[in-house]
Coordinates of C-alpha atoms and ligand atoms in Angstrom, one line a residue:
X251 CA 16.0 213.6 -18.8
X252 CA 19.8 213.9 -18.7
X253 CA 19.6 215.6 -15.2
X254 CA 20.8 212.8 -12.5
X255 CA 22.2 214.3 -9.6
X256 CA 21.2 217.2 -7.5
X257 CA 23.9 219.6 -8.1
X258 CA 23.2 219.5 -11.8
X259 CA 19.2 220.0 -11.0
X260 CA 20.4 223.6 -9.3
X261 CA 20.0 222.7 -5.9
X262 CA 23.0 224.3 -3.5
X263 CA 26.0 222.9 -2.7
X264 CA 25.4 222.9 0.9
X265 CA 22.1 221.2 0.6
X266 CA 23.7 218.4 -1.8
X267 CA 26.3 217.6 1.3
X268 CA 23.1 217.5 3.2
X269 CA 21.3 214.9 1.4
X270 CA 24.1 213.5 0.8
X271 CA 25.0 213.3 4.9
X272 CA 21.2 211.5 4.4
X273 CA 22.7 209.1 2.0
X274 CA 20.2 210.8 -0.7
X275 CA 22.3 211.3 -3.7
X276 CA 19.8 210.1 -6.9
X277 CA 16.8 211.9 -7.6
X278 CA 13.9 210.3 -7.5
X279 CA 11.8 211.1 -11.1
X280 CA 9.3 214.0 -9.4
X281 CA 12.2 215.1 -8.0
X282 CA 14.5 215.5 -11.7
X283 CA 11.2 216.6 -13.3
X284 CA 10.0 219.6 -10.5
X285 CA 13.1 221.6 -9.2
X286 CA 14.5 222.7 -12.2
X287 CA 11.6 224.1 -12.9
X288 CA 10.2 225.5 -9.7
X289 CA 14.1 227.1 -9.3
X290 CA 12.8 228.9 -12.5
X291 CA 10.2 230.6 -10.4
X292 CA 7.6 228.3 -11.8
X293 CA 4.1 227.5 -9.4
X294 CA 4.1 224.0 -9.9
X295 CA 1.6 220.7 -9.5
X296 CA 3.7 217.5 -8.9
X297 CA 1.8 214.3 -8.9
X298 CA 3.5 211.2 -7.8
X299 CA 2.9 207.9 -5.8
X300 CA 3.4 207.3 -2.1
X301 CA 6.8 207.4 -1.0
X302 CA 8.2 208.9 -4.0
X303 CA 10.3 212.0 -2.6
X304 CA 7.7 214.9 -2.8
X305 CA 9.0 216.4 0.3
X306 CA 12.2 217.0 -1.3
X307 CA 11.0 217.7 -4.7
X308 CA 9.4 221.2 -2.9
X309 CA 12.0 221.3 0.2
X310 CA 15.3 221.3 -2.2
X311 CA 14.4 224.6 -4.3
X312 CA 12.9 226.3 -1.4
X313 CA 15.8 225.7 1.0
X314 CA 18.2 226.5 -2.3
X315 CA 16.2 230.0 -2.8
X316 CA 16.4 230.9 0.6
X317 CA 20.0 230.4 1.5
X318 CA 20.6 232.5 -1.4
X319 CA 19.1 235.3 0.9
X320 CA 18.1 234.0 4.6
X321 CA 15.0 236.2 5.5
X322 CA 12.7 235.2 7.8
X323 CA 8.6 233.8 6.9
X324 CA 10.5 232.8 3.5
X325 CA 8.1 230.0 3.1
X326 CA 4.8 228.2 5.0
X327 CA 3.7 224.4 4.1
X328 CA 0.5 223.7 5.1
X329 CA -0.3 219.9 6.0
X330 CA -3.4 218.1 6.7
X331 CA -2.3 216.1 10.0
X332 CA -0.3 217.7 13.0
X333 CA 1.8 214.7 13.2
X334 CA 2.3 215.4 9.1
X335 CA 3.2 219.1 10.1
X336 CA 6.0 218.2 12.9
X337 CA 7.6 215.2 10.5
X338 CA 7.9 218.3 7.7
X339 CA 9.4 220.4 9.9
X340 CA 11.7 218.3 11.2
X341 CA 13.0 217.3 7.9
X342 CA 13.7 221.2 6.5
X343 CA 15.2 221.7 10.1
X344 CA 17.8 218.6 9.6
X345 CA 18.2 219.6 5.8
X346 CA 18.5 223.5 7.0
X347 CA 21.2 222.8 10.1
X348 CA 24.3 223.6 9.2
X349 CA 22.6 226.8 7.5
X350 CA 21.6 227.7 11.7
X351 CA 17.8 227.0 9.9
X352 CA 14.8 228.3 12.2
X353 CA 11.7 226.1 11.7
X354 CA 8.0 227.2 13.4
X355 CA 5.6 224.3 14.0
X356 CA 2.3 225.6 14.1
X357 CA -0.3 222.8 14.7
X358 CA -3.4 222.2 17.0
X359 CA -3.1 220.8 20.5
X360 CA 0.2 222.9 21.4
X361 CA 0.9 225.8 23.3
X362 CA -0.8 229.0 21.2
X363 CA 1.8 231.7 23.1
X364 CA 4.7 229.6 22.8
X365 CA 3.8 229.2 18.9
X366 CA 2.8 233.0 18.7
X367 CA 6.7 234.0 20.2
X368 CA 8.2 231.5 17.4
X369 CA 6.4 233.7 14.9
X370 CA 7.0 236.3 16.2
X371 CA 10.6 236.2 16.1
X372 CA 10.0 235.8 12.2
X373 CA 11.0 231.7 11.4
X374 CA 12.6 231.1 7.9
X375 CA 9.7 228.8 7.4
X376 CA 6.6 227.4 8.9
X377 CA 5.3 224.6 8.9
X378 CA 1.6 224.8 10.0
X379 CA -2.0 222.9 9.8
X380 CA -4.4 225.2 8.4
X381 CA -7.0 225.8 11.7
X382 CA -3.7 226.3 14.1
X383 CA -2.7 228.9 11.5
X384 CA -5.7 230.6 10.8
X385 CA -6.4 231.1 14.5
X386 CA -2.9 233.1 15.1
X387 CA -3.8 234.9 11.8
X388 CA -7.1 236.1 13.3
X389 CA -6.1 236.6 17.0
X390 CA -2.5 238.0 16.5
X391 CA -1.2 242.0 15.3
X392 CA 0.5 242.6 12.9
X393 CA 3.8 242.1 15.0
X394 CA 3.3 238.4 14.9
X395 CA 1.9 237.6 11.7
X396 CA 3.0 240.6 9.2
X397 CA 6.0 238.9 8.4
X398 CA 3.6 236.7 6.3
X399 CA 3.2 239.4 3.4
X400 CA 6.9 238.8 2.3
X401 CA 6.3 234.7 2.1
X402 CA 7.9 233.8 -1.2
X403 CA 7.1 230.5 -1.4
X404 CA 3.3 228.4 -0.3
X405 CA 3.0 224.8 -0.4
X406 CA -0.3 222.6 -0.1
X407 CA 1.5 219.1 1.2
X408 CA -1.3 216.3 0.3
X409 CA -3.1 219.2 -2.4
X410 CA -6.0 217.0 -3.1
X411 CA -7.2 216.8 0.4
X412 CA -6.2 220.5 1.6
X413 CA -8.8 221.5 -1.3
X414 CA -11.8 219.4 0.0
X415 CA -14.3 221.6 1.7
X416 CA -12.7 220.6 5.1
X417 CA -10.2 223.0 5.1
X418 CA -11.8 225.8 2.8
X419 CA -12.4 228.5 5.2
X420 CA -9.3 228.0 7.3
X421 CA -7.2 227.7 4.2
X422 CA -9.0 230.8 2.6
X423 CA -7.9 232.8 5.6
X424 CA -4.4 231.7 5.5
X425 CA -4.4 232.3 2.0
X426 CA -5.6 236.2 3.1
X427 CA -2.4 236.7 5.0
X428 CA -0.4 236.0 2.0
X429 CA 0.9 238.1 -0.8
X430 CA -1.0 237.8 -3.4
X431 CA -0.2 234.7 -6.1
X432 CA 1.7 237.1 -8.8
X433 CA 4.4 237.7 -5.8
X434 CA 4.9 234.2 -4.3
X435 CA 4.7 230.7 -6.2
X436 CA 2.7 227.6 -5.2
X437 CA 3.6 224.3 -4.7
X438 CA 0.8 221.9 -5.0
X439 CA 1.9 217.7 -4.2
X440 CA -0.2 215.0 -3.9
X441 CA -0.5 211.5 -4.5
X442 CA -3.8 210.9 -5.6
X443 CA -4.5 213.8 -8.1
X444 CA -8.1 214.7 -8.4
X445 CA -9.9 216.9 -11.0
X446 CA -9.8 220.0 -8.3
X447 CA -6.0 220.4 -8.2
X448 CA -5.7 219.3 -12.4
X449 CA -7.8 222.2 -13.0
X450 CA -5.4 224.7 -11.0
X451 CA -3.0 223.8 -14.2
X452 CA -5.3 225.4 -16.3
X453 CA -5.6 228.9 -14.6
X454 CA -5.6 231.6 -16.7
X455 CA -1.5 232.4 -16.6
X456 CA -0.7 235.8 -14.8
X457 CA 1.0 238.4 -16.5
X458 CA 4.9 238.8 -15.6
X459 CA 4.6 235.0 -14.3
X460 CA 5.9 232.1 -16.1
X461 CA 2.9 229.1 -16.9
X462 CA 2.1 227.0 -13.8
X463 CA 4.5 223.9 -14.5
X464 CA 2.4 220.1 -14.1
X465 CA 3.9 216.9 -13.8
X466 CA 2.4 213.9 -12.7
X467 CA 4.7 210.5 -13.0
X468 CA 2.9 207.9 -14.5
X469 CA 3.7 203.9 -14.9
X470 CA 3.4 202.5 -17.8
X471 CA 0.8 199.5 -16.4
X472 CA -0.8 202.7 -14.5
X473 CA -1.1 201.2 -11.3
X474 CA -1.4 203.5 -8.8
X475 CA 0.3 202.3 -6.2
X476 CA 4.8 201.4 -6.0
X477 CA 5.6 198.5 -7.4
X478 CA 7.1 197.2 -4.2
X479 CA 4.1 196.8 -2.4
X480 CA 2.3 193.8 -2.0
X481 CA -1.5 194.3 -2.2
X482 CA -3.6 191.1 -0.6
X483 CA -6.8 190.2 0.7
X484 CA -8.3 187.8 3.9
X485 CA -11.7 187.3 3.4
X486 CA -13.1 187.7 7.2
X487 CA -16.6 186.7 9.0
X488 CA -17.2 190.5 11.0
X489 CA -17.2 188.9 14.4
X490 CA -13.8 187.2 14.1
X491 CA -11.7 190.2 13.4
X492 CA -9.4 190.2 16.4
X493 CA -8.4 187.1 16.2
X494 CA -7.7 186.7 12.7
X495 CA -5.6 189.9 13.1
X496 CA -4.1 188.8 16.3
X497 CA -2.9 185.7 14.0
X498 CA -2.1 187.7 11.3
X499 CA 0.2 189.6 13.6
X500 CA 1.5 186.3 15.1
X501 CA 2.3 184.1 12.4
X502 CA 6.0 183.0 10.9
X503 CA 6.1 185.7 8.1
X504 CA 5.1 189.1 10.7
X505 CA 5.7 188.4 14.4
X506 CA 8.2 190.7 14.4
X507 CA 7.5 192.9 11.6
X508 CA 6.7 196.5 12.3
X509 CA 2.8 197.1 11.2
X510 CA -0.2 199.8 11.5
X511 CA -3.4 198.8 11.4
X512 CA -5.8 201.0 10.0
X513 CA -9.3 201.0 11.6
X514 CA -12.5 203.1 10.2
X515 CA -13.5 204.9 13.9
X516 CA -11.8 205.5 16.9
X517 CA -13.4 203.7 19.6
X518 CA -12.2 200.9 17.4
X519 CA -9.0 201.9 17.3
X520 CA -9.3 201.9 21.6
X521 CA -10.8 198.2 21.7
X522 CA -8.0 196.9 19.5
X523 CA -5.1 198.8 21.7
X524 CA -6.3 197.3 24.7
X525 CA -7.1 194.0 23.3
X526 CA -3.8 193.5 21.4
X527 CA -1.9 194.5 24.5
X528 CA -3.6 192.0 27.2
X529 CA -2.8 189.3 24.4
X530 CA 1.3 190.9 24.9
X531 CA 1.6 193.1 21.7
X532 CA 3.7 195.8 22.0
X533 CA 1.0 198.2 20.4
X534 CA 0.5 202.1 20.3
X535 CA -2.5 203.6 19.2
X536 CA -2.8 207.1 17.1
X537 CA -6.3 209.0 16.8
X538 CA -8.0 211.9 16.7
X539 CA -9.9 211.4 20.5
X540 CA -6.4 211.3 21.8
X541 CA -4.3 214.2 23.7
X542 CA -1.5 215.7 21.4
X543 CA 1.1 214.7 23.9
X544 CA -0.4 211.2 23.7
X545 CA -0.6 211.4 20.0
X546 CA 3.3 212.6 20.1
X547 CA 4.7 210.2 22.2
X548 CA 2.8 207.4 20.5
X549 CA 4.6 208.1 17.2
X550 CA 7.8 208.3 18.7
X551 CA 7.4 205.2 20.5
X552 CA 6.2 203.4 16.7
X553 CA 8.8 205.3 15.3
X554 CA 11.7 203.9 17.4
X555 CA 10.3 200.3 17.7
X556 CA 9.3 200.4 21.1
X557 CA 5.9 199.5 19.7
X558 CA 5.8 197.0 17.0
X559 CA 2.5 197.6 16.1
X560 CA 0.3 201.2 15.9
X561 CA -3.5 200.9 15.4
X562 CA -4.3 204.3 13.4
X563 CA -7.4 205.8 12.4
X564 CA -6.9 208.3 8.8
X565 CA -4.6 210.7 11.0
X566 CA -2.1 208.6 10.1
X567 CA -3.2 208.0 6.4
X568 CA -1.5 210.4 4.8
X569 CA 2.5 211.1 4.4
X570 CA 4.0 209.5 7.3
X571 CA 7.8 208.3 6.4
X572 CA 8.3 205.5 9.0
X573 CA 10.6 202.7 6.9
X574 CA 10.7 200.3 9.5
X575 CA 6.7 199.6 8.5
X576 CA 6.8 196.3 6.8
X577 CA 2.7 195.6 6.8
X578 CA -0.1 197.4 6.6
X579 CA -3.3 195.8 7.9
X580 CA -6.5 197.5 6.6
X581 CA -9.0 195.9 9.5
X582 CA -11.3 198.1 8.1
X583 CA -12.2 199.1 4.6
X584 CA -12.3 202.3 3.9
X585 CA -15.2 203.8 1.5
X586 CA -12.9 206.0 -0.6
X587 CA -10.0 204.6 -2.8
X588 CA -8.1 207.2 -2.6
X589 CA -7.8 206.8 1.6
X590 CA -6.7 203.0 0.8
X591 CA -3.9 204.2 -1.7
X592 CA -2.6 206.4 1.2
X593 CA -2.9 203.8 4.3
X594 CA -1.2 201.2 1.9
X595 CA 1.8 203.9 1.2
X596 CA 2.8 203.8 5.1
X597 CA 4.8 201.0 4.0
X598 CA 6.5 200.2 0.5
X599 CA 8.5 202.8 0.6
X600 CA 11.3 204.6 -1.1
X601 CA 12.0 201.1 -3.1
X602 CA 11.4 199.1 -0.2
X603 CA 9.2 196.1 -0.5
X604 CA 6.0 196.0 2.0
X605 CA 2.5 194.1 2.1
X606 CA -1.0 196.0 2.6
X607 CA -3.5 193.1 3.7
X608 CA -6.8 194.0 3.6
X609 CA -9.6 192.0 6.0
X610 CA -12.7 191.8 3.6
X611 CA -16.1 190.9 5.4
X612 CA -19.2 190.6 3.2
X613 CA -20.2 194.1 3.2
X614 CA -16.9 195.3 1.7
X615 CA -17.0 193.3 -1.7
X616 CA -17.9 196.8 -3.1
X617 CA -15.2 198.8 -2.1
X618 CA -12.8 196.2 -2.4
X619 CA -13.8 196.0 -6.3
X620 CA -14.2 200.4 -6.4
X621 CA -10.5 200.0 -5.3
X622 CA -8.8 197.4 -7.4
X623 CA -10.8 199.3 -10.0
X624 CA -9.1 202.9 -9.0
X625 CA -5.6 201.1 -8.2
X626 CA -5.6 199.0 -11.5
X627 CA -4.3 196.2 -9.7
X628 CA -6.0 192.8 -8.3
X629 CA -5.3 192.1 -5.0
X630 CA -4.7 188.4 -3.9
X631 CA -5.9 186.5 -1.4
X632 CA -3.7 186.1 1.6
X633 CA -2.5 182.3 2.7
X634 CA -0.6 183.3 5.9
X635 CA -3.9 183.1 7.9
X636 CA -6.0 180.3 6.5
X637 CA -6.0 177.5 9.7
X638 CA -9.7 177.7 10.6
X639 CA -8.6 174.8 13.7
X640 CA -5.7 177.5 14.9
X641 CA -8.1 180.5 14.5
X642 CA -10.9 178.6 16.7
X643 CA -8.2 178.4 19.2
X644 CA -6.7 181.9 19.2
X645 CA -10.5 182.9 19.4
X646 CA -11.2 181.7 23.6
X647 CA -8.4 184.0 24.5
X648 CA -9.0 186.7 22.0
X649 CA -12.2 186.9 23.1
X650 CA -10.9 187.4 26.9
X651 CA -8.7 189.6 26.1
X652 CA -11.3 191.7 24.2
X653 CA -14.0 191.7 26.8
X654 CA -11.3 192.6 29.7
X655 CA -10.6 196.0 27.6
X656 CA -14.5 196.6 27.2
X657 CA -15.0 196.8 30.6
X658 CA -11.9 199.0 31.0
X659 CA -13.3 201.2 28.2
X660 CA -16.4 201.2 29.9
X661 CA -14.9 202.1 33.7
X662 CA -12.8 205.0 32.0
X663 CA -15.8 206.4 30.3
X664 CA -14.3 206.3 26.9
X665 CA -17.3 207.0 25.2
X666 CA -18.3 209.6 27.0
X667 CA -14.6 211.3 26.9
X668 CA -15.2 211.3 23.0
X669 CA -18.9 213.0 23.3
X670 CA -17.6 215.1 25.0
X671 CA -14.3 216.4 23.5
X672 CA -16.6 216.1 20.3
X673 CA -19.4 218.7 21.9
X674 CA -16.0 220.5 23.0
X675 CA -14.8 220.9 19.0
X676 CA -18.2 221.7 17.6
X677 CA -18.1 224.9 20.3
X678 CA -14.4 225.7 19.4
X679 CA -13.8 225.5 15.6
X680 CA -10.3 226.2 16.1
X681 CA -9.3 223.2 17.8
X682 CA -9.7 221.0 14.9
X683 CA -6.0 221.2 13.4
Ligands
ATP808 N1 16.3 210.8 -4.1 C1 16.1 210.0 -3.0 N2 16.9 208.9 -2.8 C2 16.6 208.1 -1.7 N3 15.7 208.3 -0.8 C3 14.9 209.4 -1.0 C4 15.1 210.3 -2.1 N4 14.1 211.2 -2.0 C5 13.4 211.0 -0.8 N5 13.9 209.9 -0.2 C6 13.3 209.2 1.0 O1 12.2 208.5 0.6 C7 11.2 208.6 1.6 C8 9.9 209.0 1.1 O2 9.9 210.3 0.8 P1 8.7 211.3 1.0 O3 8.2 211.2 2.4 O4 9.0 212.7 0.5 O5 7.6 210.6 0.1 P2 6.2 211.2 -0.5 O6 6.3 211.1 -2.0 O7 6.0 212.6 0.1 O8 5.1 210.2 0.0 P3 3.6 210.4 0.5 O9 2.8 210.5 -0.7 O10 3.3 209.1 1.3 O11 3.6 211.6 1.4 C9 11.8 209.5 2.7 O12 12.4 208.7 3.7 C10 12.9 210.2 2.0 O13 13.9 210.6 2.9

């Protein structure tokens, strides 16, 4: 494709500056490949790896359409995470500002009437999980959420998951609120494409409408995950975890490299937290048992460095742009392939080199071998951590440290906090975005 700057790809010449103000100035391939053609009016499916630019590959022709004619509820992306949604928003609102932008963020765990006045006063875009949505489409008249028949543009941010059955009926209502497909287009992006969203390609085409447009970039050695990222293994006995992470975290190559560690459930997530911190980590923590305002100011604290280290559960899987991350540690394996492609794409970004060690007790030989198989790629064994003598020693006060933050967990009732906010969610289905 000739195509190799944005101006020439159609995008406005305000926006250009913008990304330009951003130091953005070459398009990335899913970028050269998808706004041409979705500033033809096209719906579109773009498939590309982890930190590849699909934000801007369906932010540039939106924001370029728009400023040709600045109504408000011009367009809604829908994310799976909350802290996917406010990251979204704050890009279009930076890309948007010298065009006096207004951005909605519409996600779980913050204030419903201050959201319902933002849409109310009829937001350019929104940027919204699909339960937070939902619930304003259900609860709200007409004055609120009307403005959502004139949407021109929808966008399914991570596709593949937003079409699992976990967000059916919520997505099926926002959907409901829309204008039908023939009078709006949809932007589908994902990652990891799956047969559910490559079938949307082959929808019977609508009459008036041009063909839905489909692009996935492919490598030629078909790995699935950037080039620049470093894919390793440490083969781990269960019971020494910690302290092989707390080495891991320690040793020449990462002590002061920026790193989330991805664990499988979040009481996990809680015992590392504590335990990294009595052993003087600077570490944040990022799960779904956590307050949003906890969850917020736990970012922003990874975000800006003032914690070097963020133990995550899958709510921060998927789309997060944090450059700074040099590693990521997967202390747990996770059971589907797809998950590890997106945990690994926290770091590795945008051209930038980054590692993705993976702790492999005996149990996880399976999915280690499901996901070099899915990633076409062997990963090799790690030799940062291999001192068995220094290991045995990190272990006496690893193994403090750890049992300190037990009984901490166990005096602040972690456990039961989670059964209960759990009971709390199964009784309030709209809490869950
Ligand atoms: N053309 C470009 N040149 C340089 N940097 C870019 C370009 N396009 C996007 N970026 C930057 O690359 C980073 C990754 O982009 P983005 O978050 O859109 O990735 P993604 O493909 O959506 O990844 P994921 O699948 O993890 O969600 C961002 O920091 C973004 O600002």
């Amino acid at each position: 494709m000739s195509s190799s700057n944005f101006k020439s790809l159609g995008l406005s010449k305000w926006l250009v500056e913008s990304l330009s103000a951003m130091k953005i100035t070459q398009p990335t391939e899913i970028q050269k490949h998808c706004i041409p053609e979705i500033l033809k009016g096209r719906d579109c499916i773009g498939g590309a790896k982890t930190g590849s630019g699909k934000t801007i590959a369906f932010a540039g022709p939106m924001l370029t359409r728009w400023s040709e004619d600045p109504c408000g509820m011009f367009g809604i992306v829908l994310t799976p995470t909350r802290e996917l949604a406010m990251q979204i928003a704050e890009q279009f609102t930076a890309l948007g500002a010298s065009m006096n932008i207004r951005v909605a963020l519409v996600v779980g765990g913050e204030s419903i009437v201050k959201q319902a006045l933002e849409l109310q006063n009829k937001p350019h875009f929104i940027i919204a999980t699909p339960g937070r949505l939902a619930h304003h489409i259900m609860s709200s008249g007409d004055d609120t959420v009307g403005g959502l028949k004139r949407v021109k543009y929808l966008v399914l941010d991570e596709a593949d998951f937003m079409l699992t059955d976990t967000f059916a009926s919520d997505l099926a209502t926002c959907i409901g609120a829309l204008p039908p497909k023939t009078k709006r287009q949809t932007l589908l992006f994902t990652a990891t494409m799956t047969d559910q969203v490559k079938a949307l390609q082959n929808a019977p085409s609508i009459e008036g409408r041009p063909p839905v447009y489909s692009y996935q970039v492919e490598s030629t050695d078909k790995v699935a995950i950037p080039a620049t990222l470093g894919t390793e293994y440490i083969l781990v006995p269960e019971h020494v975890k910690e302290a092989y992470l707390y080495q891991l975290l320690t040793c020449e190559e990462y002590a002061e490299a920026s790193a989330i560690i991805f664990v499988n459930r979040t009481t996990a997530a809680e015992v590392l937290r504590r335990t990294l911190f009595h052993l003087g980590v600077r570490v944040a923590s990022l799960h779904s048992q956590m307050p949003q305002q906890e969850r917020t100011n736990a970012l922003q604290r990874f975000r800006a460095n003032a914690a070097r280290v963020l133990i995550a559960t899958d709510v921060a899987s998927r789309g997060l742009d944090i450059p700074i991350v040099e590693l990521v540690v997967n202390y747990d394996i996770p059971s589907d392939p797809d998950t590890y492609i997106h945990r690994s794409g926290r770091t590795a970004r945008a051209g930038r080199h980054g590692d993705a060690i993976s702790f492999v007790t005996e149990r996880d030989i399976s999915r280690i071998e499901a996901i070099e198989e899915r990633i076409n790629k062997k990963m090799t064994e790690c030799d940062k951590v291999h001192d068995t003598a220094v290991i045995r020693k990190a272990l006496t006060k690893v193994t403090k440290a750890k049992r300190e933050s037990l009984m901490e967990m166990e005096k602040a009732n972690f456990g039961e906090r989670k059964k209960l906010k759990k009971d709390r969610n199964m009784n309030s289905k709209t809490s869950r975005a």
